[in-house]
PDB file of C-alpha atoms in Angstrom:
ATOM      1  CA  ASP A   1     -30.183  -7.999   4.714  1.00 61.00           C
ATOM      2  CA  ALA A   2     -28.199  -4.435   5.128  1.00 81.00           C
ATOM      3  CA  GLY A   3     -24.522  -4.107   5.261  1.00 93.00           C
ATOM      4  CA  VAL A   4     -22.377  -1.252   7.519  1.00 96.00           C
ATOM      5  CA  THR A   5     -23.413   1.426   5.451  1.00 97.00           C
ATOM      6  CA  GLN A   6     -21.602   5.310   5.741  1.00 98.00           C
ATOM      7  CA  SER A   7     -22.181   8.783   4.842  1.00 96.00           C
ATOM      8  CA  PRO A   8     -20.908  11.091   3.084  1.00 97.00           C
ATOM      9  CA  THR A   9     -19.526   8.830   0.187  1.00 97.00           C
ATOM     10  CA  HIS A  10     -17.309  11.845  -0.870  1.00 96.00           C
ATOM     11  CA  LEU A  11     -16.345  14.690   0.672  1.00 96.00           C
ATOM     12  CA  ILE A  12     -13.772  17.935   0.275  1.00 98.00           C
ATOM     13  CA  LYS A  13     -12.741  20.189   2.746  1.00 97.00           C
ATOM     14  CA  THR A  14      -9.889  22.575   2.578  1.00 97.00           C
ATOM     15  CA  ARG A  15      -7.162  22.958   5.799  1.00 97.00           C
ATOM     16  CA  GLY A  16      -7.799  23.839   9.276  1.00 97.00           C
ATOM     17  CA  GLN A  17     -11.745  22.818   8.630  1.00 98.00           C
ATOM     18  CA  GLN A  18     -13.700  20.192  10.675  1.00 98.00           C
ATOM     19  CA  VAL A  19     -15.401  17.244   9.287  1.00 98.00           C
ATOM     20  CA  THR A  20     -17.696  14.587  10.660  1.00 98.00           C
ATOM     21  CA  LEU A  21     -18.354  11.177   9.083  1.00 98.00           C
ATOM     22  CA  ARG A  22     -20.962   9.255   9.939  1.00 98.00           C
ATOM     23  CA  CYS A  23     -21.214   5.191  10.358  1.00 98.00           C
ATOM     24  CA  SER A  24     -24.241   2.728  10.807  1.00 97.00           C
ATOM     25  CA  PRO A  25     -23.255  -1.306  11.728  1.00 95.00           C
ATOM     26  CA  ILE A  26     -25.087  -4.481  10.461  1.00 94.00           C
ATOM     27  CA  SER A  27     -28.203  -5.027  12.348  1.00 93.00           C
ATOM     28  CA  GLY A  28     -27.394  -6.989  15.428  1.00 90.00           C
ATOM     29  CA  HIS A  29     -23.213  -5.752  15.820  1.00 91.00           C
ATOM     30  CA  LYS A  30     -22.542  -3.842  18.818  1.00 91.00           C
ATOM     31  CA  SER A  31     -19.003  -2.909  18.057  1.00 92.00           C
ATOM     32  CA  VAL A  32     -17.666  -0.710  15.316  1.00 94.00           C
ATOM     33  CA  SER A  33     -14.169   0.189  14.331  1.00 95.00           C
ATOM     34  CA  TRP A  34     -12.830   2.814  12.476  1.00 97.00           C
ATOM     35  CA  TYR A  35      -9.498   2.835  10.026  1.00 98.00           C
ATOM     36  CA  GLN A  36      -7.481   5.134   7.728  1.00 98.00           C
ATOM     37  CA  GLN A  37      -6.891   4.113   4.580  1.00 97.00           C
ATOM     38  CA  VAL A  38      -4.094   6.415   2.734  1.00 96.00           C
ATOM     39  CA  LEU A  39      -3.925   5.741  -1.189  1.00 92.00           C
ATOM     40  CA  GLY A  40      -1.550   2.827  -1.868  1.00 91.00           C
ATOM     41  CA  GLN A  41      -1.251   1.396   1.653  1.00 94.00           C
ATOM     42  CA  GLY A  42      -3.364  -0.943   3.967  1.00 95.00           C
ATOM     43  CA  PRO A  43      -6.073  -0.112   6.572  1.00 97.00           C
ATOM     44  CA  GLN A  44      -4.984   1.498   9.624  1.00 97.00           C
ATOM     45  CA  PHE A  45      -6.930   1.287  13.147  1.00 95.00           C
ATOM     46  CA  ILE A  46      -8.026   4.843  14.696  1.00 97.00           C
ATOM     47  CA  PHE A  47     -10.732   3.727  17.725  1.00 94.00           C
ATOM     48  CA  GLN A  48     -12.887   0.325  18.261  1.00 93.00           C
ATOM     49  CA  TYR A  49     -16.377   1.001  20.091  1.00 93.00           C
ATOM     50  CA  TYR A  50     -18.117  -1.348  21.631  1.00 90.00           C
ATOM     51  CA  GLU A  51     -21.597  -1.249  23.982  1.00 88.00           C
ATOM     52  CA  LYS A  52     -20.523   2.733  23.278  1.00 89.00           C
ATOM     53  CA  GLU A  53     -17.317   2.374  25.408  1.00 91.00           C
ATOM     54  CA  GLU A  54     -14.047   2.951  23.839  1.00 91.00           C
ATOM     55  CA  ARG A  55     -12.424  -0.204  23.656  1.00 89.00           C
ATOM     56  CA  GLY A  56      -9.291   0.579  21.216  1.00 88.00           C
ATOM     57  CA  ARG A  57      -7.543   3.543  19.920  1.00 92.00           C
ATOM     58  CA  GLY A  58      -4.871   3.602  17.238  1.00 93.00           C
ATOM     59  CA  ASN A  59      -1.336   5.716  16.912  1.00 94.00           C
ATOM     60  CA  PHE A  60      -3.375   9.058  15.750  1.00 96.00           C
ATOM     61  CA  PRO A  61      -3.098  12.338  17.281  1.00 97.00           C
ATOM     62  CA  ASP A  62      -5.727  14.397  19.489  1.00 96.00           C
ATOM     63  CA  ARG A  63      -7.242  15.769  16.872  1.00 98.00           C
ATOM     64  CA  PHE A  64      -9.110  12.458  15.734  1.00 98.00           C
ATOM     65  CA  SER A  65     -12.333  11.742  18.045  1.00 97.00           C
ATOM     66  CA  ALA A  66     -15.255   9.396  17.831  1.00 97.00           C
ATOM     67  CA  ARG A  67     -18.288   8.465  19.259  1.00 96.00           C
ATOM     68  CA  GLN A  68     -20.988   5.348  19.446  1.00 96.00           C
ATOM     69  CA  PHE A  69     -24.695   6.068  20.026  1.00 96.00           C
ATOM     70  CA  PRO A  70     -27.754   3.900  21.798  1.00 95.00           C
ATOM     71  CA  ASN A  71     -28.544   2.629  18.712  1.00 94.00           C
ATOM     72  CA  TYR A  72     -24.850   1.498  18.484  1.00 95.00           C
ATOM     73  CA  SER A  73     -24.091   3.793  14.930  1.00 97.00           C
ATOM     74  CA  SER A  74     -20.594   5.753  15.159  1.00 97.00           C
ATOM     75  CA  GLU A  75     -19.512   9.168  14.539  1.00 98.00           C
ATOM     76  CA  LEU A  76     -15.593   9.877  13.530  1.00 98.00           C
ATOM     77  CA  ASN A  77     -14.557  13.781  13.954  1.00 98.00           C
ATOM     78  CA  VAL A  78     -11.398  14.929  12.635  1.00 98.00           C
ATOM     79  CA  ASN A  79     -10.627  18.755  13.126  1.00 97.00           C
ATOM     80  CA  ALA A  80      -7.950  21.281  12.138  1.00 97.00           C
ATOM     81  CA  LEU A  81      -7.859  18.890   8.992  1.00 98.00           C
ATOM     82  CA  LEU A  82      -4.307  18.773   7.296  1.00 97.00           C
ATOM     83  CA  LEU A  83      -3.593  17.823   3.903  1.00 97.00           C
ATOM     84  CA  GLY A  84      -2.246  14.441   5.110  1.00 96.00           C
ATOM     85  CA  ASP A  85      -5.527  13.458   6.480  1.00 98.00           C
ATOM     86  CA  SER A  86      -6.871  13.056   2.736  1.00 97.00           C
ATOM     87  CA  ALA A  87      -7.767   9.569   2.733  1.00 97.00           C
ATOM     88  CA  LEU A  88     -10.230   7.078   2.365  1.00 97.00           C
ATOM     89  CA  TYR A  89     -12.369   6.506   6.153  1.00 98.00           C
ATOM     90  CA  LEU A  90     -13.525   2.771   6.679  1.00 98.00           C
ATOM     91  CA  CYS A  91     -15.992   1.539   8.880  1.00 97.00           C
ATOM     92  CA  ALA A  92     -16.238  -2.137  10.248  1.00 95.00           C
ATOM     93  CA  SER A  93     -18.770  -3.427  12.275  1.00 93.00           C
ATOM     94  CA  SER A  94     -18.703  -6.616  13.894  1.00 90.00           C
ATOM     95  CA  THR A  95     -19.962  -8.884  16.866  1.00 83.00           C
ATOM     96  CA  GLU A  96     -18.344  -9.989  20.019  1.00 70.00           C
ATOM     97  CA  GLY A  97     -16.118 -12.280  17.750  1.00 71.00           C
ATOM     98  CA  ASP A  98     -13.273 -10.999  15.642  1.00 75.00           C
ATOM     99  CA  THR A  99     -14.648 -11.330  12.194  1.00 87.00           C
ATOM    100  CA  GLN A 100     -15.162  -7.560  11.209  1.00 91.00           C
ATOM    101  CA  TYR A 101     -17.394  -6.166   7.984  1.00 93.00           C
ATOM    102  CA  PHE A 102     -16.330  -3.338   6.130  1.00 96.00           C
ATOM    103  CA  GLY A 103     -18.408  -0.335   4.544  1.00 97.00           C
ATOM    104  CA  PRO A 104     -17.973   1.342   1.309  1.00 96.00           C
ATOM    105  CA  GLY A 105     -15.782   4.120   3.137  1.00 97.00           C
ATOM    106  CA  THR A 106     -15.654   8.168   2.614  1.00 98.00           C
ATOM    107  CA  ARG A 107     -13.184   9.306   0.486  1.00 97.00           C
ATOM    108  CA  LEU A 108     -11.870  12.766   2.572  1.00 98.00           C
ATOM    109  CA  THR A 109     -10.319  15.157   0.206  1.00 97.00           C
ATOM    110  CA  VAL A 110      -8.454  17.949   1.685  1.00 97.00           C
ATOM    111  CA  LEU A 111      -7.353  20.470  -0.053  1.00 96.00           C
TER     112      LEU A 111
ATOM    113  CA  GLN B   1       6.100  -0.181  13.691  1.00 48.00           C
ATOM    114  CA  GLN B   2       4.613  -2.468  10.600  1.00 54.00           C
ATOM    115  CA  GLN B   3       3.654  -5.769  12.341  1.00 89.00           C
ATOM    116  CA  VAL B   4       2.265  -7.503   9.273  1.00 96.00           C
ATOM    117  CA  LYS B   5       4.280  -7.687   6.412  1.00 96.00           C
ATOM    118  CA  GLN B   6       3.418  -8.708   2.865  1.00 97.00           C
ATOM    119  CA  SER B   7       4.509  -9.470  -0.069  1.00 96.00           C
ATOM    120  CA  PRO B   8       4.941  -9.129  -3.258  1.00 97.00           C
ATOM    121  CA  GLN B   9       3.487  -5.302  -3.774  1.00 97.00           C
ATOM    122  CA  SER B  10       2.129  -6.714  -7.383  1.00 97.00           C
ATOM    123  CA  LEU B  11       1.914  -9.660  -9.361  1.00 97.00           C
ATOM    124  CA  ILE B  12       0.548 -10.628 -12.670  1.00 97.00           C
ATOM    125  CA  VAL B  13      -0.758 -14.157 -13.475  1.00 97.00           C
ATOM    126  CA  GLN B  14      -2.458 -15.496 -16.331  1.00 97.00           C
ATOM    127  CA  LYS B  15      -6.274 -16.910 -16.376  1.00 97.00           C
ATOM    128  CA  GLY B  16      -6.257 -20.236 -14.551  1.00 97.00           C
ATOM    129  CA  GLY B  17      -2.722 -19.646 -12.884  1.00 97.00           C
ATOM    130  CA  ILE B  18      -2.770 -19.392  -9.157  1.00 97.00           C
ATOM    131  CA  SER B  19      -2.113 -16.415  -7.268  1.00 96.00           C
ATOM    132  CA  ILE B  20       0.279 -17.007  -3.910  1.00 97.00           C
ATOM    133  CA  ILE B  21       0.562 -14.114  -1.540  1.00 98.00           C
ATOM    134  CA  ASN B  22       2.820 -13.878   1.721  1.00 98.00           C
ATOM    135  CA  CYS B  23       2.212 -12.617   5.045  1.00 98.00           C
ATOM    136  CA  ALA B  24       4.716 -12.626   8.046  1.00 97.00           C
ATOM    137  CA  TYR B  25       4.031 -11.400  11.398  1.00 96.00           C
ATOM    138  CA  GLU B  26       5.998 -10.385  14.948  1.00 93.00           C
ATOM    139  CA  ASN B  27       3.303 -10.443  17.555  1.00 91.00           C
ATOM    140  CA  THR B  28       2.834 -13.874  18.420  1.00 90.00           C
ATOM    141  CA  ALA B  29      -0.231 -12.525  20.642  1.00 88.00           C
ATOM    142  CA  PHE B  30      -1.964 -12.741  17.349  1.00 91.00           C
ATOM    143  CA  ASP B  31      -4.543 -15.215  17.337  1.00 90.00           C
ATOM    144  CA  TYR B  32      -6.847 -14.457  13.714  1.00 92.00           C
ATOM    145  CA  PHE B  33      -5.535 -13.799  10.942  1.00 94.00           C
ATOM    146  CA  PRO B  34      -8.364 -12.774   7.680  1.00 94.00           C
ATOM    147  CA  TRP B  35      -7.791 -12.014   4.138  1.00 97.00           C
ATOM    148  CA  TYR B  36      -9.639  -9.046   2.616  1.00 97.00           C
ATOM    149  CA  GLN B  37     -10.278  -8.202  -1.338  1.00 97.00           C
ATOM    150  CA  GLN B  38     -10.745  -4.927  -2.274  1.00 97.00           C
ATOM    151  CA  PHE B  39     -11.571  -3.575  -5.505  1.00 96.00           C
ATOM    152  CA  PRO B  40     -10.833   0.309  -6.263  1.00 92.00           C
ATOM    153  CA  GLY B  41     -12.868   3.097  -4.689  1.00 88.00           C
ATOM    154  CA  LYS B  42     -14.840   0.197  -2.436  1.00 92.00           C
ATOM    155  CA  GLY B  43     -14.254  -1.306   1.324  1.00 95.00           C
ATOM    156  CA  PRO B  44     -12.132  -4.519   1.579  1.00 97.00           C
ATOM    157  CA  ALA B  45     -14.542  -7.650   1.553  1.00 96.00           C
ATOM    158  CA  LEU B  46     -13.658 -10.502   3.880  1.00 94.00           C
ATOM    159  CA  LEU B  47     -12.490 -13.715   1.957  1.00 95.00           C
ATOM    160  CA  ILE B  48     -11.332 -16.329   4.275  1.00 95.00           C
ATOM    161  CA  ALA B  49      -9.873 -16.279   7.541  1.00 93.00           C
ATOM    162  CA  ILE B  50      -8.014 -19.072   9.873  1.00 93.00           C
ATOM    163  CA  ARG B  51      -7.225 -19.312  13.123  1.00 90.00           C
ATOM    164  CA  PRO B  52      -3.827 -20.646  14.367  1.00 89.00           C
ATOM    165  CA  ASP B  53      -4.762 -24.450  15.443  1.00 90.00           C
ATOM    166  CA  VAL B  54      -5.162 -24.846  11.971  1.00 91.00           C
ATOM    167  CA  SER B  55      -2.508 -25.207   8.899  1.00 94.00           C
ATOM    168  CA  GLU B  56      -4.705 -25.286   6.451  1.00 96.00           C
ATOM    169  CA  LYS B  57      -8.034 -23.479   5.478  1.00 96.00           C
ATOM    170  CA  LYS B  58     -10.186 -24.325   1.725  1.00 96.00           C
ATOM    171  CA  GLU B  59     -12.888 -22.632   0.949  1.00 95.00           C
ATOM    172  CA  GLY B  60     -13.758 -22.676  -3.149  1.00 96.00           C
ATOM    173  CA  ARG B  61     -10.836 -21.578  -4.790  1.00 97.00           C
ATOM    174  CA  PHE B  62      -9.170 -19.573  -1.641  1.00 97.00           C
ATOM    175  CA  THR B  63      -6.573 -21.615   0.382  1.00 97.00           C
ATOM    176  CA  ILE B  64      -5.071 -20.406   3.368  1.00 96.00           C
ATOM    177  CA  SER B  65      -1.896 -22.095   4.581  1.00 95.00           C
ATOM    178  CA  PHE B  66      -0.552 -21.072   8.129  1.00 96.00           C
ATOM    179  CA  ASN B  67       2.500 -21.769   9.888  1.00 94.00           C
ATOM    180  CA  LYS B  68       2.772 -20.896  13.288  1.00 93.00           C
ATOM    181  CA  SER B  69       6.127 -21.668  13.940  1.00 93.00           C
ATOM    182  CA  ALA B  70       7.518 -19.721  11.180  1.00 95.00           C
ATOM    183  CA  LYS B  71       4.891 -16.864  12.145  1.00 95.00           C
ATOM    184  CA  GLN B  72       3.596 -17.021   8.411  1.00 96.00           C
ATOM    185  CA  PHE B  73       0.586 -17.433   6.154  1.00 97.00           C
ATOM    186  CA  SER B  74       0.005 -17.386   2.745  1.00 97.00           C
ATOM    187  CA  LEU B  75      -3.203 -16.892   0.600  1.00 98.00           C
ATOM    188  CA  HIS B  76      -3.463 -19.350  -2.591  1.00 97.00           C
ATOM    189  CA  ILE B  77      -5.916 -18.631  -5.505  1.00 97.00           C
ATOM    190  CA  MET B  78      -6.330 -21.747  -7.783  1.00 97.00           C
ATOM    191  CA  ASP B  79      -7.785 -21.017 -10.437  1.00 97.00           C
ATOM    192  CA  SER B  80      -7.060 -17.410 -11.043  1.00 97.00           C
ATOM    193  CA  GLN B  81     -10.037 -15.359 -13.332  1.00 96.00           C
ATOM    194  CA  PRO B  82     -10.333 -11.925 -14.544  1.00 96.00           C
ATOM    195  CA  GLY B  83     -12.564 -11.177 -12.148  1.00 96.00           C
ATOM    196  CA  ASP B  84     -10.163 -12.148  -9.232  1.00 97.00           C
ATOM    197  CA  SER B  85      -8.161  -8.400 -10.629  1.00 97.00           C
ATOM    198  CA  ALA B  86      -8.147  -7.073  -7.302  1.00 97.00           C
ATOM    199  CA  THR B  87      -5.722  -5.526  -4.052  1.00 98.00           C
ATOM    200  CA  TYR B  88      -5.582  -7.996  -1.628  1.00 98.00           C
ATOM    201  CA  PHE B  89      -4.758  -7.515   2.072  1.00 98.00           C
ATOM    202  CA  CYS B  90      -3.648 -10.000   4.952  1.00 97.00           C
ATOM    203  CA  ALA B  91      -4.411  -8.882   8.738  1.00 96.00           C
ATOM    204  CA  ALA B  92      -3.894 -10.299  12.308  1.00 94.00           C
ATOM    205  CA  SER B  93      -5.702  -9.052  15.671  1.00 91.00           C
ATOM    206  CA  THR B  94      -5.976 -10.663  19.300  1.00 84.00           C
ATOM    207  CA  GLY B  95      -8.985 -10.188  20.163  1.00 68.00           C
ATOM    208  CA  GLY B  96     -10.127 -10.796  23.644  1.00 60.00           C
ATOM    209  CA  ALA B  97     -10.840  -8.242  26.209  1.00 49.00           C
ATOM    210  CA  ALA B  98      -8.024  -5.955  24.497  1.00 48.00           C
ATOM    211  CA  GLY B  99     -10.450  -5.139  21.286  1.00 60.00           C
ATOM    212  CA  ASN B 100      -9.981  -7.174  17.870  1.00 78.00           C
ATOM    213  CA  LYS B 101      -8.395  -4.095  16.247  1.00 89.00           C
ATOM    214  CA  LEU B 102      -7.028  -5.220  12.815  1.00 93.00           C
ATOM    215  CA  THR B 103      -3.803  -5.146  11.804  1.00 95.00           C
ATOM    216  CA  PHE B 104      -3.094  -4.876   8.036  1.00 96.00           C
ATOM    217  CA  GLY B 105      -0.351  -5.495   5.598  1.00 96.00           C
ATOM    218  CA  GLY B 106       0.683  -3.120   2.931  1.00 96.00           C
ATOM    219  CA  GLY B 107      -1.273  -4.890   0.041  1.00 97.00           C
ATOM    220  CA  THR B 108      -1.106  -6.866  -3.174  1.00 98.00           C
ATOM    221  CA  ARG B 109      -2.588  -5.769  -6.247  1.00 98.00           C
ATOM    222  CA  VAL B 110      -3.323  -8.875  -8.826  1.00 98.00           C
ATOM    223  CA  LEU B 111      -3.995  -8.519 -11.830  1.00 98.00           C
ATOM    224  CA  VAL B 112      -5.078 -11.646 -14.099  1.00 97.00           C
ATOM    225  CA  LYS B 113      -4.456 -11.840 -17.694  1.00 96.00           C
ATOM    226  CA  PRO B 114      -7.125 -13.648 -19.818  1.00 92.00           C
TER     227      PRO B 114
END
């Protein structure tokens, strides 16, 4: 069975640009969560979606937005990129239960 | 506010030894405590998880000990192997209608020397 997939693998952007990251959950999973992991730190929660509805939002500015599609895949958008947005962006999928399974992440570098 | 504190930040253990990582939490509403293993450039992989109604859970060489009154839990890696060299994260969540967002500790980098 395929796990959580994310695209692209790596991305390089300049300050002020906008970026869209994509995630496909494990088949049958209806919940997708997004996390930001800065180098050397633990992941920080950004968003959670369940059945296309936002279920939770972390302490991130409005430059960060997300959505979930009818097939349960998800996109994370970040506008007006800052140097501090450079991080590994992780997507996790889950069913109704607590267990979250993470994808390989998208490495975003902002120059 | 960091709600899950993890220690040590790093540790070195000889092959065959025991690695012990500790975590403490503040939010008594947390009811699910997973541990993740992460290799460089990869996403975190679930190792083992526990709920507060159980004091200990063992899966292979990995054991979680949970102390609800002290609001602490720990991961023990028995018979540590060089392939266990990775960063380990504890986490906690509340679940339920509020969603199951994970709050992570800061991570422990484990190096197992052959």
